[in-house]
Coordinates of C-alpha atoms in Angstrom, one line a residue:
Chain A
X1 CA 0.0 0.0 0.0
X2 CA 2.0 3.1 -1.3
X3 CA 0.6 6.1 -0.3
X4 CA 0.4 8.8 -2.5
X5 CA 1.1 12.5 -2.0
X6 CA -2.0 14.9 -1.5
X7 CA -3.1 12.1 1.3
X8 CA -1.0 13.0 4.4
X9 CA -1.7 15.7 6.3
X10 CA 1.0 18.6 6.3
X11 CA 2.4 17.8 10.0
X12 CA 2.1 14.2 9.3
X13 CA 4.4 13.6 6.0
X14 CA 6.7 16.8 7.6
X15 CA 7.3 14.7 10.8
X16 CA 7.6 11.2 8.8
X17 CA 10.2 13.3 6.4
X18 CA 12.2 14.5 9.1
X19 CA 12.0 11.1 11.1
X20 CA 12.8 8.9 8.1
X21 CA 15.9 10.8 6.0
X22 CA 17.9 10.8 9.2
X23 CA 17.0 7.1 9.6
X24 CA 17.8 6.3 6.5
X25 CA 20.8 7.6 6.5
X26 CA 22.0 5.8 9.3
X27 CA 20.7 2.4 8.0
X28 CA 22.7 2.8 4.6
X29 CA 25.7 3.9 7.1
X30 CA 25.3 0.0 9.1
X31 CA 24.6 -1.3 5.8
X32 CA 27.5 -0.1 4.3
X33 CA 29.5 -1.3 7.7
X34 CA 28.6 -5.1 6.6
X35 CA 28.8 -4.6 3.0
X36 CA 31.5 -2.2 1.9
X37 CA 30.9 0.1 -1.2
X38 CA 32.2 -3.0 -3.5
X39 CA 29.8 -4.8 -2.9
X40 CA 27.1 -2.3 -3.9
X41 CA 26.0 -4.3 -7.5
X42 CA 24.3 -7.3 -4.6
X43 CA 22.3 -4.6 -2.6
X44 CA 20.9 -2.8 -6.2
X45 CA 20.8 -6.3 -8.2
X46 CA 18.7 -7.7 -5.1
X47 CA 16.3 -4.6 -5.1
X48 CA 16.0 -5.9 -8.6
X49 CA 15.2 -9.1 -7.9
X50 CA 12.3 -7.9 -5.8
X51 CA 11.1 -6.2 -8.1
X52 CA 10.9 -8.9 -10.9
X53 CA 9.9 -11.7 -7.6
X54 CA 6.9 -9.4 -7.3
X55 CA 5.5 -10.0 -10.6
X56 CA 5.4 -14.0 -9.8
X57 CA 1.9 -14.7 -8.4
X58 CA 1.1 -17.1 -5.8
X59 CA -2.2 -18.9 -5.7
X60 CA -3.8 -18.0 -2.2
X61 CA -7.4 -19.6 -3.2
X62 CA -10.5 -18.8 -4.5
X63 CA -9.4 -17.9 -7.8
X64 CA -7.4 -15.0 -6.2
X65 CA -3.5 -14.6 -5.8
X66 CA -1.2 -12.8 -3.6
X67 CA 2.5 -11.9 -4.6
X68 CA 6.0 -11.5 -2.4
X69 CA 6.6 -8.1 -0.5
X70 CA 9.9 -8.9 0.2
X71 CA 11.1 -6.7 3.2
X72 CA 11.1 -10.1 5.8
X73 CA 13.0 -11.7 2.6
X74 CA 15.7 -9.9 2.4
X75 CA 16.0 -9.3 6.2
X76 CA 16.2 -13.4 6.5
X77 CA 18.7 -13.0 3.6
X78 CA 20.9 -10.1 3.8
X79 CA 20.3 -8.7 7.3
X80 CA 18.0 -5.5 8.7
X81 CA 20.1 -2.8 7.9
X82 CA 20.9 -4.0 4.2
X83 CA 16.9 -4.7 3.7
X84 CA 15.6 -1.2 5.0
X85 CA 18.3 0.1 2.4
X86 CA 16.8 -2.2 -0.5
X87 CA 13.5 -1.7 0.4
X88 CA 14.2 2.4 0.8
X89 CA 15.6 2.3 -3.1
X90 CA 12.8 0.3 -4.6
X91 CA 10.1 2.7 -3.0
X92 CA 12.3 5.6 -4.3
X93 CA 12.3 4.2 -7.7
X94 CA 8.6 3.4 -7.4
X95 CA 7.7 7.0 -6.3
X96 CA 10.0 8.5 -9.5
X97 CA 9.5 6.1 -12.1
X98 CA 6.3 4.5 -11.7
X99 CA 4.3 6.9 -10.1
X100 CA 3.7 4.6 -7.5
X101 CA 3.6 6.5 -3.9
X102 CA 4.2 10.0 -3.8
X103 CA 7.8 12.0 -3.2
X104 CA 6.4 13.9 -0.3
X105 CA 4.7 11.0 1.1
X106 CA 8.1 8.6 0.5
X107 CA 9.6 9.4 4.5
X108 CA 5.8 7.4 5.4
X109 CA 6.3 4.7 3.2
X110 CA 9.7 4.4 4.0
X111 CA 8.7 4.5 7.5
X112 CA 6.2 1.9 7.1
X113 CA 7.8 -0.6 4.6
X114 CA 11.1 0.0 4.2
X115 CA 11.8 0.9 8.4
X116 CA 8.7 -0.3 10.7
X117 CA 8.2 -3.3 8.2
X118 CA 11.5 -4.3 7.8
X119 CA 12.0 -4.5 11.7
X120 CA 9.0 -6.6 12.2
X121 CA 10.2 -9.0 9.6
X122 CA 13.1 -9.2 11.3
X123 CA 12.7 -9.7 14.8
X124 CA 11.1 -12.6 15.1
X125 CA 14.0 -14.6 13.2
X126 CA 16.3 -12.8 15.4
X127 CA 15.2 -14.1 17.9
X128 CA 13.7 -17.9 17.1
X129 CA 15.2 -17.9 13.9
X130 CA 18.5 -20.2 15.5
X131 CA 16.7 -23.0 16.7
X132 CA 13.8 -25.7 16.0
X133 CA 11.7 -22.6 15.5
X134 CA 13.4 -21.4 12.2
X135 CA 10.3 -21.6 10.2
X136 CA 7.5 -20.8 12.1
X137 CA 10.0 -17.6 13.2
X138 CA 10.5 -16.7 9.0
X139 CA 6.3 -16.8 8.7
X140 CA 5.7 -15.1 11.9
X141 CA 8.4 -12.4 10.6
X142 CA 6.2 -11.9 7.0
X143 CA 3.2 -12.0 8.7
X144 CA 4.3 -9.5 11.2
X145 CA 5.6 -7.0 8.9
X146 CA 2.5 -7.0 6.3
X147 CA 0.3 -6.2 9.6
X148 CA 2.9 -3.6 11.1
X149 CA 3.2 -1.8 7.5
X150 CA -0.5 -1.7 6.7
X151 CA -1.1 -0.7 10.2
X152 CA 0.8 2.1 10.6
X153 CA -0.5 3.3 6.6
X154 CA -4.1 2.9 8.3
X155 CA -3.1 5.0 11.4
X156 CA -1.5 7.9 9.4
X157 CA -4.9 8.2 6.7
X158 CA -6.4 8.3 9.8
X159 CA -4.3 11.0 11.4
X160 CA -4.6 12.7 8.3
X161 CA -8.3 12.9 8.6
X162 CA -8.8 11.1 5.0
X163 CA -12.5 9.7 5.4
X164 CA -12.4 5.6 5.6
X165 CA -16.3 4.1 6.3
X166 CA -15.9 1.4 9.3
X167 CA -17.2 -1.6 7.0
X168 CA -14.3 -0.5 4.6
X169 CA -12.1 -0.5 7.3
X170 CA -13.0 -3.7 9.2
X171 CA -13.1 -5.6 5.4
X172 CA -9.1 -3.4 4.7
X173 CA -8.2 -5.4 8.1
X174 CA -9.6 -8.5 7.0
X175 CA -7.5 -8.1 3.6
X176 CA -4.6 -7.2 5.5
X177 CA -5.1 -10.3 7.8
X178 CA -5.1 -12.2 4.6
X179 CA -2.1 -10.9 3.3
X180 CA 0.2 -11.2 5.9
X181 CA -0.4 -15.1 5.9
X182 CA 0.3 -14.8 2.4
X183 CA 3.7 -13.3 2.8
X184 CA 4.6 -15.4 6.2
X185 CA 4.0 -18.5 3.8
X186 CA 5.6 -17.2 0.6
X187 CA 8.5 -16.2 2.8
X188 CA 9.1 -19.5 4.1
X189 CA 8.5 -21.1 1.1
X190 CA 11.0 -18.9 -0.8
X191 CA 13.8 -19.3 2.0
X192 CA 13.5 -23.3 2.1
X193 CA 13.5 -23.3 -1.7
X194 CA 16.8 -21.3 -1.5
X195 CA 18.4 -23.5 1.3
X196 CA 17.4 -26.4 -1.1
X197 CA 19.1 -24.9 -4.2
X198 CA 22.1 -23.1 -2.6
X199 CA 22.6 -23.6 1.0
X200 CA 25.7 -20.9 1.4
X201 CA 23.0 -18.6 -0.1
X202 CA 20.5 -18.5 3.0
X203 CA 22.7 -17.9 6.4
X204 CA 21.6 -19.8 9.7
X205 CA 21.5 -17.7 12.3
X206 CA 23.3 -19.0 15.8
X207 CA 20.6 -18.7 18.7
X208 CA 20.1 -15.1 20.1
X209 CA 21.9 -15.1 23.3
X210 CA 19.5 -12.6 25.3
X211 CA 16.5 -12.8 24.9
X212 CA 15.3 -9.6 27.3
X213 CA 15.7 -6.5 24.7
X214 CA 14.1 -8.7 21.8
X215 CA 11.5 -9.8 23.4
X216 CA 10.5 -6.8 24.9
X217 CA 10.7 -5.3 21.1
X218 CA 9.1 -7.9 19.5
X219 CA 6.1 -7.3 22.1
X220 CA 5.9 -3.8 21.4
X221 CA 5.7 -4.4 17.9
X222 CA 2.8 -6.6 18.1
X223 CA 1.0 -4.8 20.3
X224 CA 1.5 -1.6 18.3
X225 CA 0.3 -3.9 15.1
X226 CA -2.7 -5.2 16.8
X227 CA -3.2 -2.1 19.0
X228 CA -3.6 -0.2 15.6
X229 CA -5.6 -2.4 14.2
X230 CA -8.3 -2.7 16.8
X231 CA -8.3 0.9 16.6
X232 CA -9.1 0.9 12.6
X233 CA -11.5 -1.8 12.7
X234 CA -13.1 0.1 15.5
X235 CA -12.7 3.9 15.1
X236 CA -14.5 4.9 18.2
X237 CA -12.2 5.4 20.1
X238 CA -10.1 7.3 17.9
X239 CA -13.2 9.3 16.5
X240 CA -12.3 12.0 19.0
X241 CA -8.9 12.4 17.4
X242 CA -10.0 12.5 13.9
X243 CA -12.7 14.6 14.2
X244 CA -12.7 17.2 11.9
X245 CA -11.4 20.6 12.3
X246 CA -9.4 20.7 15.5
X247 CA -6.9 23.4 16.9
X248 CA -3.3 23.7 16.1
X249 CA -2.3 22.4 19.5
X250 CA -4.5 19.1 18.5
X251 CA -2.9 19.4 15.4
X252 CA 1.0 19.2 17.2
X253 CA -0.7 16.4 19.7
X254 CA -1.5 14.2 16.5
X255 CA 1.8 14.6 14.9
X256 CA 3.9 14.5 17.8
X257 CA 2.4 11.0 18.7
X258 CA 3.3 9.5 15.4
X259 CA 6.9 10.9 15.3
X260 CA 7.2 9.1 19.0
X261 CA 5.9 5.8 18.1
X262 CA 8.4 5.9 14.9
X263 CA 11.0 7.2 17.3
X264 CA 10.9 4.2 19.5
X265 CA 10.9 1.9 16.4
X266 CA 14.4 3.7 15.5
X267 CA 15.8 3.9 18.8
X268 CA 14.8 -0.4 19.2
X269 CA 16.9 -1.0 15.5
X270 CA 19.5 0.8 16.6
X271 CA 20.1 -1.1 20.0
X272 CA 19.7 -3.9 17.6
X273 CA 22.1 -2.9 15.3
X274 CA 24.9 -2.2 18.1
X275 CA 24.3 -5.9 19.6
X276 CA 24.5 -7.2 16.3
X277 CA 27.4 -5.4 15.6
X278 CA 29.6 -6.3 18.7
Chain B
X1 CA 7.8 -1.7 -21.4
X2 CA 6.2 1.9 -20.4
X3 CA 9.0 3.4 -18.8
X4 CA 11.0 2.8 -21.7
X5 CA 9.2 5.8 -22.9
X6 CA 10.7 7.7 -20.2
X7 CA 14.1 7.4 -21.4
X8 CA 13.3 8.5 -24.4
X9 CA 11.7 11.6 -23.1
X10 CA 14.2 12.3 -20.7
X11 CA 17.0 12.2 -23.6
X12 CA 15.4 15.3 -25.9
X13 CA 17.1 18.8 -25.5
X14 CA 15.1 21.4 -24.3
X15 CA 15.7 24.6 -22.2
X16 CA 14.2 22.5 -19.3
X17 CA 16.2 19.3 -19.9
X18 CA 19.8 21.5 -19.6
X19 CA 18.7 22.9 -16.3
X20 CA 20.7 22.0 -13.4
X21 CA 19.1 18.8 -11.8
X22 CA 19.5 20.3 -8.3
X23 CA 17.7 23.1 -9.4
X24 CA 14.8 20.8 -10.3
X25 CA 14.5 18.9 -7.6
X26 CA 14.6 22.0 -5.4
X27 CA 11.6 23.7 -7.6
X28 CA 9.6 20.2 -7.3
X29 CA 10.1 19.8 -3.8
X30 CA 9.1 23.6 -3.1
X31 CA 6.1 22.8 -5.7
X32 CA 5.0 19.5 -3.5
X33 CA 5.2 21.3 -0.5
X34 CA 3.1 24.2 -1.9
X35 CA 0.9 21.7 -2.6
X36 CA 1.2 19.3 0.4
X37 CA 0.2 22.1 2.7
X38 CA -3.1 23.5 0.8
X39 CA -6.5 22.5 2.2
X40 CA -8.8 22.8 -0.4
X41 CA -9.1 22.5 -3.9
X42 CA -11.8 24.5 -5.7
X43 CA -11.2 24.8 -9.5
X44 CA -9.6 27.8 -10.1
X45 CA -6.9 27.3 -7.2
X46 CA -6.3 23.4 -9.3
X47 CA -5.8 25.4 -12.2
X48 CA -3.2 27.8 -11.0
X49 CA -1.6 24.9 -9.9
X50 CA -1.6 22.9 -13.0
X51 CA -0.7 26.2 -15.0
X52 CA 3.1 26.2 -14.6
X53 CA 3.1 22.3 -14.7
X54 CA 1.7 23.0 -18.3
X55 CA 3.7 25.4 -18.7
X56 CA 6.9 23.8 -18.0
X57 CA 5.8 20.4 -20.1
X58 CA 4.9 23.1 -22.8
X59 CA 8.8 24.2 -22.7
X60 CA 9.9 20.9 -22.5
X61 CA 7.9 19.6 -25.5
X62 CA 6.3 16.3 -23.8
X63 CA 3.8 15.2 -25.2
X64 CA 0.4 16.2 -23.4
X65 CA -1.8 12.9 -23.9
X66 CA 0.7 10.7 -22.9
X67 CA 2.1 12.8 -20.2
X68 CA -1.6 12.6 -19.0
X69 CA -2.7 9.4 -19.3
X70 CA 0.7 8.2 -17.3
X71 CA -0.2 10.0 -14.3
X72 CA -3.5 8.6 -14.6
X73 CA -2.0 5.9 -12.6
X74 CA -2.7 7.6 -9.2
X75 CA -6.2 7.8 -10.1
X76 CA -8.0 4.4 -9.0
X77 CA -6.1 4.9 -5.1
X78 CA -7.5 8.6 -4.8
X79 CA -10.8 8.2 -6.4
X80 CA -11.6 5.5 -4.1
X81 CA -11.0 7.8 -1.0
X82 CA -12.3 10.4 -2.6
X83 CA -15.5 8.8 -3.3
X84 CA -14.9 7.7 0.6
X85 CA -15.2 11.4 1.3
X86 CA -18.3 12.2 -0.3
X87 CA -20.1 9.3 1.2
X88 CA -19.1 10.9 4.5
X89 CA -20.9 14.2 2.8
X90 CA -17.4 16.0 2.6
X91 CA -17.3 16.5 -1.1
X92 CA -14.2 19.4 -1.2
X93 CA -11.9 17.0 1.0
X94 CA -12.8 14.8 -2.3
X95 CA -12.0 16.6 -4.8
X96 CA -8.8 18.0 -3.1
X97 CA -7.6 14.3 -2.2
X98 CA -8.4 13.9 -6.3
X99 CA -6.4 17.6 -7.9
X100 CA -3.6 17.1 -5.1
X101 CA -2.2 13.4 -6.0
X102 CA -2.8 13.6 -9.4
X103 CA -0.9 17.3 -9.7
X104 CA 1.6 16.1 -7.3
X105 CA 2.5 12.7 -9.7
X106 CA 2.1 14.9 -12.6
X107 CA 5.3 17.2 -11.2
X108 CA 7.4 14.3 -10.2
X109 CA 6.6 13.2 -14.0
X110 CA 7.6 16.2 -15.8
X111 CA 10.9 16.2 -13.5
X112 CA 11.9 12.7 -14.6
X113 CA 11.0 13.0 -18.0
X114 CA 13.3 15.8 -18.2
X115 CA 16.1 14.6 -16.4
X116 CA 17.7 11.4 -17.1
X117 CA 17.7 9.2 -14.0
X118 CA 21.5 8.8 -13.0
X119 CA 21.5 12.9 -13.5
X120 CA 18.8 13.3 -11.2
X121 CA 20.6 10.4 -8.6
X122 CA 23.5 13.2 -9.2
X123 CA 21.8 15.8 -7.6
X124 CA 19.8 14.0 -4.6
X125 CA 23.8 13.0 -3.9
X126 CA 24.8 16.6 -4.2
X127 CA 22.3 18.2 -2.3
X128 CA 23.4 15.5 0.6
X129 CA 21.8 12.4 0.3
X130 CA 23.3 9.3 1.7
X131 CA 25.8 8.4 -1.1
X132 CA 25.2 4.5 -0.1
X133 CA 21.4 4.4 -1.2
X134 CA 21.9 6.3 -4.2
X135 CA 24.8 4.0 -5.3
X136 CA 21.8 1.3 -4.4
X137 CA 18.9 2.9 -6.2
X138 CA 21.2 3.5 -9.3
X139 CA 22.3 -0.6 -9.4
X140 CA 19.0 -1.6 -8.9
X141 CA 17.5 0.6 -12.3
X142 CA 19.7 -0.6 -14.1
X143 CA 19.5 -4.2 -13.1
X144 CA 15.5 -3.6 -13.7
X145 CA 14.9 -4.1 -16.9
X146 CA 17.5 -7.2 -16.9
X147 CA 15.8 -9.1 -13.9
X148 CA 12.4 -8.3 -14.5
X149 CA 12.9 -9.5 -18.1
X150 CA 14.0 -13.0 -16.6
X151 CA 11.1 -13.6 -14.3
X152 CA 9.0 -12.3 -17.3
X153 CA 10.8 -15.5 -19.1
X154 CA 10.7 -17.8 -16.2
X155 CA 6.6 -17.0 -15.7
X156 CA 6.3 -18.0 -19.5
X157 CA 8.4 -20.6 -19.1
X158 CA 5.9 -22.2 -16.1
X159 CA 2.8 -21.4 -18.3
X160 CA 4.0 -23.5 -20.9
X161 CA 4.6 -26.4 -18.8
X162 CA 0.6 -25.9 -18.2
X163 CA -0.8 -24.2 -15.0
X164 CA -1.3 -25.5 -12.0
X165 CA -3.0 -24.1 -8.8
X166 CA -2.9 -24.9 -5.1
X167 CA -0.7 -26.1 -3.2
X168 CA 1.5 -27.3 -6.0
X169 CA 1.1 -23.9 -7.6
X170 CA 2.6 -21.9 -4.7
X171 CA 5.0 -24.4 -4.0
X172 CA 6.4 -24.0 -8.1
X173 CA 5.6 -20.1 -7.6
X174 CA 7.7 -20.0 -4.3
X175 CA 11.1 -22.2 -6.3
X176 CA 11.0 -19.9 -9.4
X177 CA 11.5 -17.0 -6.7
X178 CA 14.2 -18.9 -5.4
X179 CA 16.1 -20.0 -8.8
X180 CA 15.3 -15.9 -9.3
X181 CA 17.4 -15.3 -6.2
X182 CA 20.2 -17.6 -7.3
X183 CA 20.7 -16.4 -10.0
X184 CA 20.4 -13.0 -9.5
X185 CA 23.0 -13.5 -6.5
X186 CA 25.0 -14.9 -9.3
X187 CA 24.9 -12.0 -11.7
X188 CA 25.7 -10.2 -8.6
X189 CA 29.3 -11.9 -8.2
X190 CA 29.5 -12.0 -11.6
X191 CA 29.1 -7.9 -11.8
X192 CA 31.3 -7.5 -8.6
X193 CA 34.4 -9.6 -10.2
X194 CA 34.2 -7.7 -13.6
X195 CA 34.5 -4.4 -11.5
X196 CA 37.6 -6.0 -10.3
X197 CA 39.0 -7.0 -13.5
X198 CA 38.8 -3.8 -14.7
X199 CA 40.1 -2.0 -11.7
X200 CA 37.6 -0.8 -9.7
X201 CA 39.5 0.6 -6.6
X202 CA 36.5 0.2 -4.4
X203 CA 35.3 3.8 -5.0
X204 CA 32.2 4.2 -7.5
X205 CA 31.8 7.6 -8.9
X206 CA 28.5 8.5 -10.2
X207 CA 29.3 9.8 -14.0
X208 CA 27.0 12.5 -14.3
X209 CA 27.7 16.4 -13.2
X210 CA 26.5 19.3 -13.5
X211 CA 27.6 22.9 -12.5
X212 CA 24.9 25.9 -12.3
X213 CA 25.1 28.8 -14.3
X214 CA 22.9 32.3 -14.6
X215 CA 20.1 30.4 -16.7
X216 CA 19.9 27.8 -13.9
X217 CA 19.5 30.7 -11.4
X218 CA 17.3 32.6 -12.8
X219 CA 15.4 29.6 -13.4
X220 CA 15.4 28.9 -9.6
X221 CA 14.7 32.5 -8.9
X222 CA 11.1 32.4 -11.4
X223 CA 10.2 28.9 -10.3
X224 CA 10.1 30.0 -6.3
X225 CA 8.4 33.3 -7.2
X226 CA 5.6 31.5 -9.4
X227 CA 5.0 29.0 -6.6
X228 CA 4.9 31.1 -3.8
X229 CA 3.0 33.3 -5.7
X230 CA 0.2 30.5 -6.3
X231 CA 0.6 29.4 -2.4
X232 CA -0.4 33.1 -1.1
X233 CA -3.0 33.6 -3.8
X234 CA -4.8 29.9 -2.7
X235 CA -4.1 31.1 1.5

């Protein structure tokens, strides 16, 4: 779901833009700690390869199919930091070549799929993916980061005050539901079919050795999914906030609770990214 | 493929095609932003909007249908909310959700089909973004076409053999993703050790450059006038 520009609300993409170029920037700087400049061609010749895996579709039944996203993928694959930079490039050619998401708009979807969904793909391989639990860990991780991306493009139309009926919302979760068990299984699917055809190809990851800091992130994760979800399918409660009209101080209140919730999911990668790199 | 047809427009000469690229992607960000901020979109503020978009298509010579039709693509997402907001009896919301994306894809169109893409990757790095993703963004257009063509083989390849569905389908669907991976690893290698061979030193410079002259500060100069001048009219 690529958001495009004229959706957002002006403090909305203006706090997602300033939360996600700085972010960014120190992704590609971890990335490019693991893969040094030569090895540039992989990262761009693997956004590729998303691209084209994307056009493959997958029968999900009932005449209907689903196709890869790709950000748990590559995290299995390549690591977090090297996805979020993958997945940052593809939505950047999207928004400039295929009119697909807008430019103003591109910190939210980097925030949501290239960032937030990225993380959630991540984590759950992180830490299950060493043991017995390597597979059920590599769905949970697709699934998880489908939900966390839609979510937070649900909760940011909604900040913006862009008018979503409940049924259309409650049927957009259902969807969303859908598709994440879509991408949990193509994910796992894809990853055994590469350990089948190349096994140096897909790296096993050695048990994590604490569990407290992931686990407390992968919790806050889920609960922000499913917290965010409840709170589409059921606007009530957040009818109050998206009520139209509103004063500039609601205005700062809205934004400022976005920019805190992406904040934390920076400030978690980055502890992640330290322990992963010592 | 459709964005063939971007290159193509993107190689013409025109007085907008030789401007700086940093100059254009500070106009369209300034333009998007004018844009981003208004609240509502009656017909006469959409038109003083889409005037100097016309106006600079005009001077570049695209052609108008086309140009159109492309950023048509937009349309299907914003309709549906905008028919969204006119169920909830907010038609203007509507119609500004509708003139805002569509103007908005229509600027980022007339800025890439003006400026070649590794030009325009030239001055995102020189106005100071992270040299590592645009190295990234500028492997992975020009692996594209290449990759995409081989799952567009691969896909054929699978329809011939006949179709099948279920759980066999997604299983075959899954391994052609995964042979696409290989291989694409591969090419990867292969890419990497004929940088190498030829004496790559482990620095990539990006070929294009540009330097700004008068024109391309004057240019700058107009552009922010007209759009500020449309933003305080439309306050």
């Amino acid at each position: 779901m690529h958001i495009p520009d004229g959706f957002l609300s002006g403090p909305v993409w203006l706090g997602l833009d300033a939360l996600s170029v700085p972010a960014v920037g120190y992704v590609a700087r971890l990335a490019q700690r693991d893969f040094e400049e030569n090895h540039v061609p992989l990262l761009g010749v693997m956004g590729a390869f998303v691209f084209a895996a994307q056009m493959i579709n997958f029968p999900v039944g009932a005449g209907t199919s689903a196709h890869l996203v790709g950000g748990a993928l590559l995290a299995v694959l390549l690591g977090p930091a090297a996805a979020s930079v993958v997945m940052t490039a593809i939505l950047v050619i999207q928004a400039f070549v295929f009119q697909d998401g807008g430019v103003l708009a591109l910190g939210a979807n980097v925030a949501n799929m290239a960032l937030a969904g990225v993380l959630a793909g991540y984590l759950p391989y992180h830490l299950l993916g060493g043991g017995r639990l390597r597979k059920p860990a590599i769905f949970l991780g697709g699934a998880l980061s489908v939900l966390a991306s839609a979510a937070l493009a649900l909760a940011e139309l909604s900040a913006s005050r862009v008018a979503i009926p409940k049924g259309m919302l409650a049927l957009s979760a259902g969807l969303f539901a859908i598709n994440a068990v879509a991408e949990g299984a193509i994910t796992v699917a894809v990853v055994s079919g590469i350990e089948a055809l190349s096994p140096r190809l897909a790296p096993r990851r050695r048990a994590a050795r604490d569990w407290a800091p992931g686990m407390l992130a992968a919790t806050a994760m889920l609960l922000a999914t499913v917290g965010a979800l409840f709170a589409s399918a059921t606007p009530d409660a957040i009818e109050n906030l998206t009520r139209p009209g509103g004063s500039a101080a609601d205005w700062f209140e809205r934004a400022a609770g976005v920019v805190i919730v992406f904040a934390a999911c920076v400030l978690i990668a980055r502890a992640f990214s330290r322990r992963r790199a010592a | 493929m459709h964005h063939v047809v971007l290159e193509s427009w993107s190689r013409q000469n025109s007085a907008l095609h030789a401007r700086d690229p940093r100059v254009k992607i500070v106009l369209l960000a300034a333009y998007l932003a004018a844009l981003g901020t208004a609240a509502r979109m009656p017909a006469l503020t959409t038109l003083c909007y889409a005037a100097p978009l016309a106006a600079a298509a005009g001077m570049a010579r695209l052609p108008a249908r086309a140009l159109l039709l492309r950023t048509a693509v937009v349309l299907p997402f914003s309709a549906t909310f905008a028919a969204f907001s006119m169920m909830a009896g907010d038609a203007g919301r509507g119609e500004a959700l509708l003139a805002k994306s569509y103007l908005s894809a229509a600027a980022v169109l007339v800025v890439t089909a003006t400026t070649p893409l590794p030009k325009l990757l030239w001055g995102f790095e020189a106005l100071g973004f992270p040299r590592f993703l645009i190295l990234v963004v500028q492997f992975l257009y020009r692996y594209l076409f290449v990759i995409s063509g081989q799952a567009q083989h691969m896909r054929l390849a699978a329809r011939c053999r006949g179709s099948a569905s279920g759980r066999l389908g997604f299983r075959r669907a899954a391994g052609a993703i995964a042979v696409l991976f290989a291989r694409s690893y591969a090419r990867a290698e292969g890419i990497h050790d004929a940088m190498l061979a030829r004496g790559a030193a482990g620095q990539i410079r990006l070929l294009a450059g540009a330097r700004a002259g008068g024109r391309d500060f004057a240019f700058l100069a107009f552009g922010i006038a007209v759009i500020a001048a449309v933003r305080i009219w439309s306050l």
